[in-house]
mmCIF file of C-alpha atoms in Angstrom:
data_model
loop_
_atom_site.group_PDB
_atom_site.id
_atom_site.type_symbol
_atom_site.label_atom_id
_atom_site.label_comp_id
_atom_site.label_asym_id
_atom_site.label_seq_id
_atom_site.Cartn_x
_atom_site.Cartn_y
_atom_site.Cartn_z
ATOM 1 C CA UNK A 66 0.000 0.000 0.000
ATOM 2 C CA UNK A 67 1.527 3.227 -0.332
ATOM 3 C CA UNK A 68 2.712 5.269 2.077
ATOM 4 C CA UNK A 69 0.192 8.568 3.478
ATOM 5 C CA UNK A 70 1.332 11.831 1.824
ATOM 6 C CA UNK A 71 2.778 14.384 4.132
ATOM 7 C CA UNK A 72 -0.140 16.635 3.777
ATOM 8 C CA UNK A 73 -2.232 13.555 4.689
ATOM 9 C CA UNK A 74 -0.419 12.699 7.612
ATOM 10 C CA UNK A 75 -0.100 15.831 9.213
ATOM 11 C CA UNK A 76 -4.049 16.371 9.316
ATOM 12 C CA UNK A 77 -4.364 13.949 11.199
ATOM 13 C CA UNK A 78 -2.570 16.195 14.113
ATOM 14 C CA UNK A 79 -4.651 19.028 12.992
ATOM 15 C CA UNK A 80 -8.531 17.725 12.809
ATOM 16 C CA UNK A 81 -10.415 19.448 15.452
ATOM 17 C CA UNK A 82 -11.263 17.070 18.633
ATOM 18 C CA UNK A 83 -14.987 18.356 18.230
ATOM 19 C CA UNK A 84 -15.315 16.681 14.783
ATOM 20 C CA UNK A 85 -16.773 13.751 15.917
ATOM 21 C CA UNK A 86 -18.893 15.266 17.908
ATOM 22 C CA UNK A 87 -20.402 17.633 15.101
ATOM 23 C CA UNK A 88 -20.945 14.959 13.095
ATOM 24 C CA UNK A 89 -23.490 12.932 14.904
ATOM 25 C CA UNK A 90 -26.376 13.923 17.059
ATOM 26 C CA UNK A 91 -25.200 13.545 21.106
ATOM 27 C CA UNK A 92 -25.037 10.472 23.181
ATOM 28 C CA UNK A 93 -28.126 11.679 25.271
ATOM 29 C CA UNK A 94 -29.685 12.454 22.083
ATOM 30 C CA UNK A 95 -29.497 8.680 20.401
ATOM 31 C CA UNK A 96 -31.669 6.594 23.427
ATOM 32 C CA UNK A 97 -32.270 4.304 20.625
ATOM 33 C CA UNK A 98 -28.744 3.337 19.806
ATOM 34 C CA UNK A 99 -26.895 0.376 20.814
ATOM 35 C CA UNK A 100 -24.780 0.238 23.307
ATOM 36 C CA UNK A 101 -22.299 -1.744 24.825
ATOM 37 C CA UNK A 102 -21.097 -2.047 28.570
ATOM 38 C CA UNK A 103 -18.270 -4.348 28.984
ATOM 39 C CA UNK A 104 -18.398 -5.608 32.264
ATOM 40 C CA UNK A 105 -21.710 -4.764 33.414
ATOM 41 C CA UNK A 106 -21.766 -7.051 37.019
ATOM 42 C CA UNK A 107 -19.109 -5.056 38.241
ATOM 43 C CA UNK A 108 -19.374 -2.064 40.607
ATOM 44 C CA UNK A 109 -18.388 0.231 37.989
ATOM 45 C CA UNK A 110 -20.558 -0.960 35.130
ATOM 46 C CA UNK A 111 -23.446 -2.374 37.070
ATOM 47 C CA UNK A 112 -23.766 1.395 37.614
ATOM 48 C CA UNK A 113 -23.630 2.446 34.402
ATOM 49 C CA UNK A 114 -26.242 -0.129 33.135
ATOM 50 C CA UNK A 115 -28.279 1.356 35.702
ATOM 51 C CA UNK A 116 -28.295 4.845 34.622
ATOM 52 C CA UNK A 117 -28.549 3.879 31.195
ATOM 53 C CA UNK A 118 -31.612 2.253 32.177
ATOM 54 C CA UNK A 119 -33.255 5.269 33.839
ATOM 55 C CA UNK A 120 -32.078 7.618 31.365
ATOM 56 C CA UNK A 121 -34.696 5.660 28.754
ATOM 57 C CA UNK A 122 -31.878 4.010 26.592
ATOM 58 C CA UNK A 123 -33.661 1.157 25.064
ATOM 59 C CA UNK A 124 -31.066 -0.918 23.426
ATOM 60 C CA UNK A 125 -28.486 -1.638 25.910
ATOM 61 C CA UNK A 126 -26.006 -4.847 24.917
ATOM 62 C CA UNK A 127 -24.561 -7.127 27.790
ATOM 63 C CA UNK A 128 -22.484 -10.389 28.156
ATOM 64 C CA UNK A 129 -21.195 -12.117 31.496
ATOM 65 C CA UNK A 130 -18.047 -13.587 30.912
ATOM 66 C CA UNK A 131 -18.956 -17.235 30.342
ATOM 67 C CA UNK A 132 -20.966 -15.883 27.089
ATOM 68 C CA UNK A 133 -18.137 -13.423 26.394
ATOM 69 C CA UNK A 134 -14.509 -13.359 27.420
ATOM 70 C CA UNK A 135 -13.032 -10.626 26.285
ATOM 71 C CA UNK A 136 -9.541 -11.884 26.544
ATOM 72 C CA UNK A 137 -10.182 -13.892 23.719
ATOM 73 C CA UNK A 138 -9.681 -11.982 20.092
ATOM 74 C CA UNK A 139 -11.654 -13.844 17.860
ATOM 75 C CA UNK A 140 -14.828 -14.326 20.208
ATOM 76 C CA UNK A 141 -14.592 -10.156 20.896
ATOM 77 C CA UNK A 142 -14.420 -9.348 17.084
ATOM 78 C CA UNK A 143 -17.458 -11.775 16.274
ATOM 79 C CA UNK A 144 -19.586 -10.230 18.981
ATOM 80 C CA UNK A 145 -18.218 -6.467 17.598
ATOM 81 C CA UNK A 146 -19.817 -7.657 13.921
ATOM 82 C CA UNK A 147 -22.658 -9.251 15.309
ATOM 83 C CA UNK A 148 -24.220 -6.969 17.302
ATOM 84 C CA UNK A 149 -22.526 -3.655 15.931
ATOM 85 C CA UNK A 150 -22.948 -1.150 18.594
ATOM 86 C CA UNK A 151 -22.866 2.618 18.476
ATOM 87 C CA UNK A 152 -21.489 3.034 21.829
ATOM 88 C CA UNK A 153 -18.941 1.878 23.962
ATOM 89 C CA UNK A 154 -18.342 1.685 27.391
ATOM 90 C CA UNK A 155 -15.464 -0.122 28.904
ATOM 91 C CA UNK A 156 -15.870 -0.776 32.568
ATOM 92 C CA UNK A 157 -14.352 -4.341 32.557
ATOM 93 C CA UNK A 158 -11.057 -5.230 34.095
ATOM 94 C CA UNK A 159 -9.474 -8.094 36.074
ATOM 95 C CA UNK A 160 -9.100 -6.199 39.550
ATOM 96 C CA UNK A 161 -7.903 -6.751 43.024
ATOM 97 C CA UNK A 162 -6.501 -5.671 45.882
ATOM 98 C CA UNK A 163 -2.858 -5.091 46.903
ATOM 99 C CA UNK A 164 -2.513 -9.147 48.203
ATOM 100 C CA UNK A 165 -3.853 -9.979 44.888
ATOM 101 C CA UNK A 166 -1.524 -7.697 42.656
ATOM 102 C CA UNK A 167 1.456 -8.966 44.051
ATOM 103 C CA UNK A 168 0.465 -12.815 43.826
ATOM 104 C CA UNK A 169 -0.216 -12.792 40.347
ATOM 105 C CA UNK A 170 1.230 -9.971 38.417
ATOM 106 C CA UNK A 171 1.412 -11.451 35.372
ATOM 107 C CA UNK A 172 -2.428 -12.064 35.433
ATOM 108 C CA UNK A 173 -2.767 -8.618 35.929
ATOM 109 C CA UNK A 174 -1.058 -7.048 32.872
ATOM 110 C CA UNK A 175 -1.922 -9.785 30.666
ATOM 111 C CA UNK A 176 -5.831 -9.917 31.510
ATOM 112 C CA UNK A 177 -5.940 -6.373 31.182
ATOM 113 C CA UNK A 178 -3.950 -5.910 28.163
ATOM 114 C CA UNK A 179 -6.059 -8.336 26.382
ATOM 115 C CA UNK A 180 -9.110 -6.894 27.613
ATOM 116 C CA UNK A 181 -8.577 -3.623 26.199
ATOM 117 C CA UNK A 182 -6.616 -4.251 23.380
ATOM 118 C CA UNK A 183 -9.709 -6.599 21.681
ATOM 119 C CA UNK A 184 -12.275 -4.606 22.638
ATOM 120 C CA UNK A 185 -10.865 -1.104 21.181
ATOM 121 C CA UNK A 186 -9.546 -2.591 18.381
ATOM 122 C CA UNK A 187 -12.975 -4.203 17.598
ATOM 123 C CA UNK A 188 -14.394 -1.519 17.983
ATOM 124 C CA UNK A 189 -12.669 0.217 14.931
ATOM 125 C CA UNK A 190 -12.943 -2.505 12.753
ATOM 126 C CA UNK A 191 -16.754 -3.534 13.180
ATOM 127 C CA UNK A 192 -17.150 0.297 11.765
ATOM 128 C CA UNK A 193 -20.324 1.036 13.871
ATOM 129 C CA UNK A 194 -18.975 2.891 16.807
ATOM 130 C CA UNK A 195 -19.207 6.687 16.994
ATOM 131 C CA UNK A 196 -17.491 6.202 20.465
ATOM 132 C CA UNK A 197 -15.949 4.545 23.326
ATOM 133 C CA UNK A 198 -14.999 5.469 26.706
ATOM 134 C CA UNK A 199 -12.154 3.539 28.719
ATOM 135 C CA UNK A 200 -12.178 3.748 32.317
ATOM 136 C CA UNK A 201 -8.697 3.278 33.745
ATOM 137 C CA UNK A 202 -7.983 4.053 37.654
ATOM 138 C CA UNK A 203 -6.008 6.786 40.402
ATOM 139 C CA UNK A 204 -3.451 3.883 40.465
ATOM 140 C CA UNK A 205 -1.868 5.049 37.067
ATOM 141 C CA UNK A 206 -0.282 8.068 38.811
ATOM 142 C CA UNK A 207 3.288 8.056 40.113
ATOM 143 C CA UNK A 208 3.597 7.394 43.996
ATOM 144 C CA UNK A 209 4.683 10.383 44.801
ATOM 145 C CA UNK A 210 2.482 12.847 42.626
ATOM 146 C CA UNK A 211 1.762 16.117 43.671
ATOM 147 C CA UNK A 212 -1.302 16.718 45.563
ATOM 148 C CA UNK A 213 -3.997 16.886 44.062
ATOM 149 C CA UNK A 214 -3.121 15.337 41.116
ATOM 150 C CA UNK A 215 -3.182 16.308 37.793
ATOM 151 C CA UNK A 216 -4.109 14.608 34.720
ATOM 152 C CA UNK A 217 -0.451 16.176 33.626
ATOM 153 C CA UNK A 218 1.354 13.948 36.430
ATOM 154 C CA UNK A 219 0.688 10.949 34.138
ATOM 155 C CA UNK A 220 4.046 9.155 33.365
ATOM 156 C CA UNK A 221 6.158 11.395 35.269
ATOM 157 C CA UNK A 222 7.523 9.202 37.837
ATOM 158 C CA UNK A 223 7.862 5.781 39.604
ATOM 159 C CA UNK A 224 4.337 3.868 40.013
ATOM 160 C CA UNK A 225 4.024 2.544 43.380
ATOM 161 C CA UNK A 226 4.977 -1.227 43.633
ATOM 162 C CA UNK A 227 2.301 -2.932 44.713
ATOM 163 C CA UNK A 228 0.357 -2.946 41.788
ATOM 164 C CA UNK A 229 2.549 -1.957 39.103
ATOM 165 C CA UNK A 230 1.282 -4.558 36.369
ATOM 166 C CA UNK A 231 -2.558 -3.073 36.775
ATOM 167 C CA UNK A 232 -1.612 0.710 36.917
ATOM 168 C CA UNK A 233 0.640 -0.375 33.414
ATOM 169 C CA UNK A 234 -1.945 -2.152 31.723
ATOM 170 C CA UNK A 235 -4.368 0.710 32.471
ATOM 171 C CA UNK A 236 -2.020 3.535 30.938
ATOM 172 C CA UNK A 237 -1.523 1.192 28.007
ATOM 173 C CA UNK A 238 -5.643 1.539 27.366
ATOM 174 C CA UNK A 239 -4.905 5.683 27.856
ATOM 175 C CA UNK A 240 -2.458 5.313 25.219
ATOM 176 C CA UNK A 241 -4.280 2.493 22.984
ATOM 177 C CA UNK A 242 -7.453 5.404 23.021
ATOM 178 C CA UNK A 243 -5.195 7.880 22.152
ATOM 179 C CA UNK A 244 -2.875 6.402 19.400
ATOM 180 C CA UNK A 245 -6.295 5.082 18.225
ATOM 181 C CA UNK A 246 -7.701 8.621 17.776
ATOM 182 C CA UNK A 247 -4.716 10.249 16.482
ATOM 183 C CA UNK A 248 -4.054 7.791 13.789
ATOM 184 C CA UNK A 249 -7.401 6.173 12.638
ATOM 185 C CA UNK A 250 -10.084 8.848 13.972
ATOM 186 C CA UNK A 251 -11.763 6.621 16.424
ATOM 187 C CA UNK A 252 -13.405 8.795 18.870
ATOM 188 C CA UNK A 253 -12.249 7.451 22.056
ATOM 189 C CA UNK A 254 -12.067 8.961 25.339
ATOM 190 C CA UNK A 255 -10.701 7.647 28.955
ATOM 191 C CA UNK A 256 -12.095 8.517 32.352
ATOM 192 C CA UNK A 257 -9.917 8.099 35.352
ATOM 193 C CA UNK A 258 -11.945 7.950 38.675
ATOM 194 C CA UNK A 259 -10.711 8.027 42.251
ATOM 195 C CA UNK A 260 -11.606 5.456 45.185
ATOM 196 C CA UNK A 261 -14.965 4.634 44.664
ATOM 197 C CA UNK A 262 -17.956 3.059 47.078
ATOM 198 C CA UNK A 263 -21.398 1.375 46.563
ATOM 199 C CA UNK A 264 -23.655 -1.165 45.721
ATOM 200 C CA UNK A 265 -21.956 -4.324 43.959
ATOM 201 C CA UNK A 266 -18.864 -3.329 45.951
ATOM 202 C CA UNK A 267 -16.306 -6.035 46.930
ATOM 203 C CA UNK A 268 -16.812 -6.896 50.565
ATOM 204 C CA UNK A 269 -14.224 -9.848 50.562
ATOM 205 C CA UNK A 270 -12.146 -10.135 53.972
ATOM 206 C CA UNK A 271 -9.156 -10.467 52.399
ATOM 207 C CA UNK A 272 -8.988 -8.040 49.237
ATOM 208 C CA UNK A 273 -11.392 -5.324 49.307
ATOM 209 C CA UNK A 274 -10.359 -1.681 49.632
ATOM 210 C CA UNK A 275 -10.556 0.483 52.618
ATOM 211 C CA UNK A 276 -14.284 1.370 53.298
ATOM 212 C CA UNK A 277 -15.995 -1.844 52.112
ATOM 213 C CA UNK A 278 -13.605 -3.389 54.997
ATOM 214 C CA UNK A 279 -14.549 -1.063 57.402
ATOM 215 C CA UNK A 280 -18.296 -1.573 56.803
ATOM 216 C CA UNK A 281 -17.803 -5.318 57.025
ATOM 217 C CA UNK A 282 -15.079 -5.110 60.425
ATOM 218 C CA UNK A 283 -17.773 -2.705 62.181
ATOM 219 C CA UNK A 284 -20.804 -5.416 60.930
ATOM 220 C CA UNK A 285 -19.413 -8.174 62.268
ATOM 221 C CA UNK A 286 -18.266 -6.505 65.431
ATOM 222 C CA UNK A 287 -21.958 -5.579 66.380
ATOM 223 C CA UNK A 288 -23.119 -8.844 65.206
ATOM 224 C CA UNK A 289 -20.975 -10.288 67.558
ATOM 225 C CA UNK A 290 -21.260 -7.880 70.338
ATOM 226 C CA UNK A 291 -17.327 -7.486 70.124
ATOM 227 C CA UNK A 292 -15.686 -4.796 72.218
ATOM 228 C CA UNK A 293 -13.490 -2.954 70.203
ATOM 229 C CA UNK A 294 -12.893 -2.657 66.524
ATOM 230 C CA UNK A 295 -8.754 -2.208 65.923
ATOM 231 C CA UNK A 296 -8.312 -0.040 63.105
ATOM 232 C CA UNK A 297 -4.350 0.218 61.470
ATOM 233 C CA UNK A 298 -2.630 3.055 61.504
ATOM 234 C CA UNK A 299 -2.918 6.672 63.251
ATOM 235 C CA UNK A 300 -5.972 7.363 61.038
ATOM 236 C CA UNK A 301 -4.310 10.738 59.747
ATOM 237 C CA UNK A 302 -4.166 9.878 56.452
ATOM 238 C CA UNK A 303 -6.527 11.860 53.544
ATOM 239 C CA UNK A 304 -8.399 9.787 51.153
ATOM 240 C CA UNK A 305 -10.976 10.753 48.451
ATOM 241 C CA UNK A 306 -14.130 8.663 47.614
ATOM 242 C CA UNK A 307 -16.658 9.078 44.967
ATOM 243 C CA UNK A 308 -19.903 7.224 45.273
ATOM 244 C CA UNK A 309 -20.491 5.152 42.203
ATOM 245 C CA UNK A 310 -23.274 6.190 40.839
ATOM 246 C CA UNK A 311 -21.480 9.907 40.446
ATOM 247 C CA UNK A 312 -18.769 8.218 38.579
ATOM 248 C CA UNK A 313 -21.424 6.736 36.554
ATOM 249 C CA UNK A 314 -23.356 10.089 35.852
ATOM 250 C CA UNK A 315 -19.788 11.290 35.189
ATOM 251 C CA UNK A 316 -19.692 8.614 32.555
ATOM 252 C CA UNK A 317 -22.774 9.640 30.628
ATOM 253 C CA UNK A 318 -21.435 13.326 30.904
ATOM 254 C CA UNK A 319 -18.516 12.787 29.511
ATOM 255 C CA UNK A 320 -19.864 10.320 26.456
ATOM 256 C CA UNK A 321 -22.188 13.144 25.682
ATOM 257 C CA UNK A 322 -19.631 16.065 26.358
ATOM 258 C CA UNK A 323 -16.136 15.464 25.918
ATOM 259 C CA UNK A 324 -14.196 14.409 22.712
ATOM 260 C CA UNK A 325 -10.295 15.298 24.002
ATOM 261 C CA UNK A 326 -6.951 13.632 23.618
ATOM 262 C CA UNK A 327 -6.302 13.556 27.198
ATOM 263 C CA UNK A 328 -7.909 11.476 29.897
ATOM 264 C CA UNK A 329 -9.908 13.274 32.674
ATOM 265 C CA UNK A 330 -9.936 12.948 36.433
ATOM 266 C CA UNK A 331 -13.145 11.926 37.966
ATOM 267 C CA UNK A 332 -13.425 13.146 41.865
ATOM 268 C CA UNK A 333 -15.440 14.723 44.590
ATOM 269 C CA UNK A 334 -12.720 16.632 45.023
ATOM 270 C CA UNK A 335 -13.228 16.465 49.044
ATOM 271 C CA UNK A 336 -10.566 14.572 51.373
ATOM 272 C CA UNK A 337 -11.774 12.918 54.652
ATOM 273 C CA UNK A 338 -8.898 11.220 57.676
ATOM 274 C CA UNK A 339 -9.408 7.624 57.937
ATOM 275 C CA UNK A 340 -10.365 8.433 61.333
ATOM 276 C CA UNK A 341 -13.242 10.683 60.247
ATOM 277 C CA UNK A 342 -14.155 7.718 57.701
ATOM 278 C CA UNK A 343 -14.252 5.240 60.440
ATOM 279 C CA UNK A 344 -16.154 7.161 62.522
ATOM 280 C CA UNK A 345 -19.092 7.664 60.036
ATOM 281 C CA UNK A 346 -18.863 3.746 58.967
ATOM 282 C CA UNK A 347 -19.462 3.031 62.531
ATOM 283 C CA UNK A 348 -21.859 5.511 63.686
ATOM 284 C CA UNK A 349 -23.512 4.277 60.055
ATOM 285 C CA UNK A 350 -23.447 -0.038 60.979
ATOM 286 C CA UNK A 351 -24.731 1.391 63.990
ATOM 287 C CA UNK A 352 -21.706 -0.418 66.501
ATOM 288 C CA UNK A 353 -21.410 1.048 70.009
ATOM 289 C CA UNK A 354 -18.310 -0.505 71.178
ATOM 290 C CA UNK A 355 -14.786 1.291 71.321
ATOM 291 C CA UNK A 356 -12.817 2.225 67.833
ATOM 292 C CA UNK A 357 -9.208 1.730 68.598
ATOM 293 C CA UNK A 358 -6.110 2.542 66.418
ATOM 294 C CA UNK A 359 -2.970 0.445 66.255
ATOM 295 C CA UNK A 360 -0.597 3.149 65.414
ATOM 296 C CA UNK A 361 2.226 0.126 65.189
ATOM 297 C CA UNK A 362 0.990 -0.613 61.575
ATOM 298 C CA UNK A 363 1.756 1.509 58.934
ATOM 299 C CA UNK A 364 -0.619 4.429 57.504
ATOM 300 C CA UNK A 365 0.279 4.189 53.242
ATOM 301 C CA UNK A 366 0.399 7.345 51.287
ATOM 302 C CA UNK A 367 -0.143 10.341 53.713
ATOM 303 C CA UNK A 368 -2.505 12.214 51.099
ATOM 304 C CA UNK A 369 -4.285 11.061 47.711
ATOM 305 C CA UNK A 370 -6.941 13.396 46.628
ATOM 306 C CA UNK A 371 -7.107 13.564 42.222
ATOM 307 C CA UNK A 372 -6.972 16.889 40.452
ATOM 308 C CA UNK A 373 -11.094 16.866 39.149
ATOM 309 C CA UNK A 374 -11.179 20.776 38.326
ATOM 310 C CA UNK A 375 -10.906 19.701 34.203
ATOM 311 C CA UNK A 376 -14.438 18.239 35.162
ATOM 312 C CA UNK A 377 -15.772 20.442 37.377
ATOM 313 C CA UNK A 378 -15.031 23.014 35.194
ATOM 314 C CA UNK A 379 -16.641 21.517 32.383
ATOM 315 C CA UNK A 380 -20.120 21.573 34.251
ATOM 316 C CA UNK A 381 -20.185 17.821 36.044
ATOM 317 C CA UNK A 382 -20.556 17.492 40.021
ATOM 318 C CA UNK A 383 -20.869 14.713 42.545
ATOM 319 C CA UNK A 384 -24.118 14.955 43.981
ATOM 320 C CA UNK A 385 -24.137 12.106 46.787
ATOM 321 C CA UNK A 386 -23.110 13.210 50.046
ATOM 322 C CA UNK A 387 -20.312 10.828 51.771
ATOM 323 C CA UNK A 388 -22.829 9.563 54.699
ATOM 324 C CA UNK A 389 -25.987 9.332 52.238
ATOM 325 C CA UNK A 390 -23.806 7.098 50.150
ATOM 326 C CA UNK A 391 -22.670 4.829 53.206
ATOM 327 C CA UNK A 392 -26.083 4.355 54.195
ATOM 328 C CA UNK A 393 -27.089 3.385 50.864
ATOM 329 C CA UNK A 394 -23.979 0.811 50.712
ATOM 330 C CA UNK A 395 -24.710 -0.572 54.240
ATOM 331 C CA UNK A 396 -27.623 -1.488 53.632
ATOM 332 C CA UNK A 397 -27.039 -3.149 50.409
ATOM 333 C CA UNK A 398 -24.314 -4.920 52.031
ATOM 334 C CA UNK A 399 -26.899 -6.223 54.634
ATOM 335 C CA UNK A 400 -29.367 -6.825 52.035
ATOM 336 C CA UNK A 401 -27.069 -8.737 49.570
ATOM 337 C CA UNK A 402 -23.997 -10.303 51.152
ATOM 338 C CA UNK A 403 -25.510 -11.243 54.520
ATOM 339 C CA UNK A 404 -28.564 -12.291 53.401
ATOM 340 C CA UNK A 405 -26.955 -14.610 51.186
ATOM 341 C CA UNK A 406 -25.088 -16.053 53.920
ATOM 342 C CA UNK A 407 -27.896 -17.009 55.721
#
């Protein structure tokens, strides 16, 4: 074939990011197209399917993983000509906590290289999609970022160890979108949110994250009439956490909003001390023995709050309120996890 003519080439560099958007009525605008949500059972997409849903779009495509595994090429491209949807949103990943990353790194990066690799590059070949949107994670920033951190921090120092292989995989889909865009046109955005919370979260005792722990430590403790709940660390540390139903209104915002080159932070841009956190989670379960910290263990990154003002200043806000969402995630948790137990 021969080779792209200068002229042709450098266009590429110089077609506005708003093209695609101009030349197709908005996402909000098309409830009747067809979209995708790749992983839809977890706590990220099975958000997004529900807003979907209660926005009134009416042809919304899903597979679990036994009818779909999207680490395997050929079964991703036959769904992609199959079913030929508009819209794309990419919400599956394998995921896990810190125990998990360092166990089986190789998982990691490979699952999640696969993942994204056959589902973007499906999507440009089927030629139906007007647009995907990746969702990567805060993990892809350097340890020591500045504070908050912006989108601009990305690939400008060391990751932090412990999960390495994910945060890589997931800056390889912010690059994949990107190269994607530059070179074939394919409008694809990524959305990078901070700790989130909610229903379909991960309550596991041995690798969930930090507030689906605490609401299952303070459960248990009440169900048992313990004591005391032992907490690590001096509970100084600043976290951020979005529930998941704003990242998920974020989602639709930005499918219907943004066409950029660059990824964008999604954040409440509000920090809370694990000690205020714990507080609320058990004032929340509703446990009236002692909370006691163990300031032996260690405390992790002393601050990690994301830079969201690109957002914010594009129009989007959180609307749940930390202890409205925690009430709302308790209760699922009691309603879903325990009850199953029983």
């Amino acid at each position: 074939a021969p080779a792209p003519s200068k002229r042709a080439a450098s266009s590429l560099h110089l077609t506005p990011l708003n093209l695609f958007a101009d030349s197709h009525p908005s996402f909000l605008a098309d409830k009747g197209g067809r979209v995708f949500v790749a992983g839809h059972r977890g706590l990220v997409g099975s958000a997004i399917l529900r807003r979907l849903v209660s926005l009134g779009f009416t042809d919304v495509v899903v597979r679990t993983h036994a009818e779909l595994d999207l680490t395997r090429q050929a079964a991703v491209e036959a769904f992609f000509a199959a079913e030929r949807p508009r819209y794309v949103v990419l919400a599956a990943a394998k995921v896990g906590g810190i125990h998990a990353n360092s166990t089986f790194p190789a998982d990691f990066i490979a699952a999640n290289l696969q993942i994204q690799t056959n589902v973007v590059d499906a999507a440009l070949r089927c030629g139906s999609v007007r647009k995907l949107l990746f969702l990567g994670s805060s993990c892809i920033y350097p340890k020591f970022a500045p504070q908050p951190i912006p989108e601009g921090s990305l690939l400008s120092g060391p990751l932090e160890p412990t999960n390495e292989w994910y945060a890589v995989a997931k800056i390889a889909g912010i690059k994949m979108c990107q190269a994607y865009r530059i070179q074939h046109g394919l409008d694809a955005v990524s959305a990078m949110p901070t700790n989130l919370y909610g229903p379909q979260d991960n309550f596991h005792p041995e690798n969930s994250h930090v507030l689906p722990a605490l609401i299952r430590r303070f459960h248990e403790a009440k169900a048992t009439n313990a004591p005391e709940v032992v907490v690590w660390g001096s509970g100084s540390p600043l976290r951020e956490f979005l529930h998941v139903d704003d990242l998920a209104d974020a989602v639709i915002f930005l499918m219907d909003q943004y066409s950029g080159l660059e990824h964008v932070n999604v954040g409440s841009g509000s920090e809370v001390t694990i000690k205020e956190l714990a507080e609320l989670v058990k004032e929340v379960v509703g446990f009236q023995g002692k909370l006691v910290w163990d300031s032996t263990k260690p405390d992790g990154t002393p601050r990690k709050l994301m830079d969201s003002s690109k957002i914010h200043g594009m129009g989007w806000k959180p609307k749940v309120p930390l202890k409205e969402g925690l009430v709302e995630t308790y209760k699922w948790y009691v309603e879903n996890v325990i009850a199953d137990k029983k």
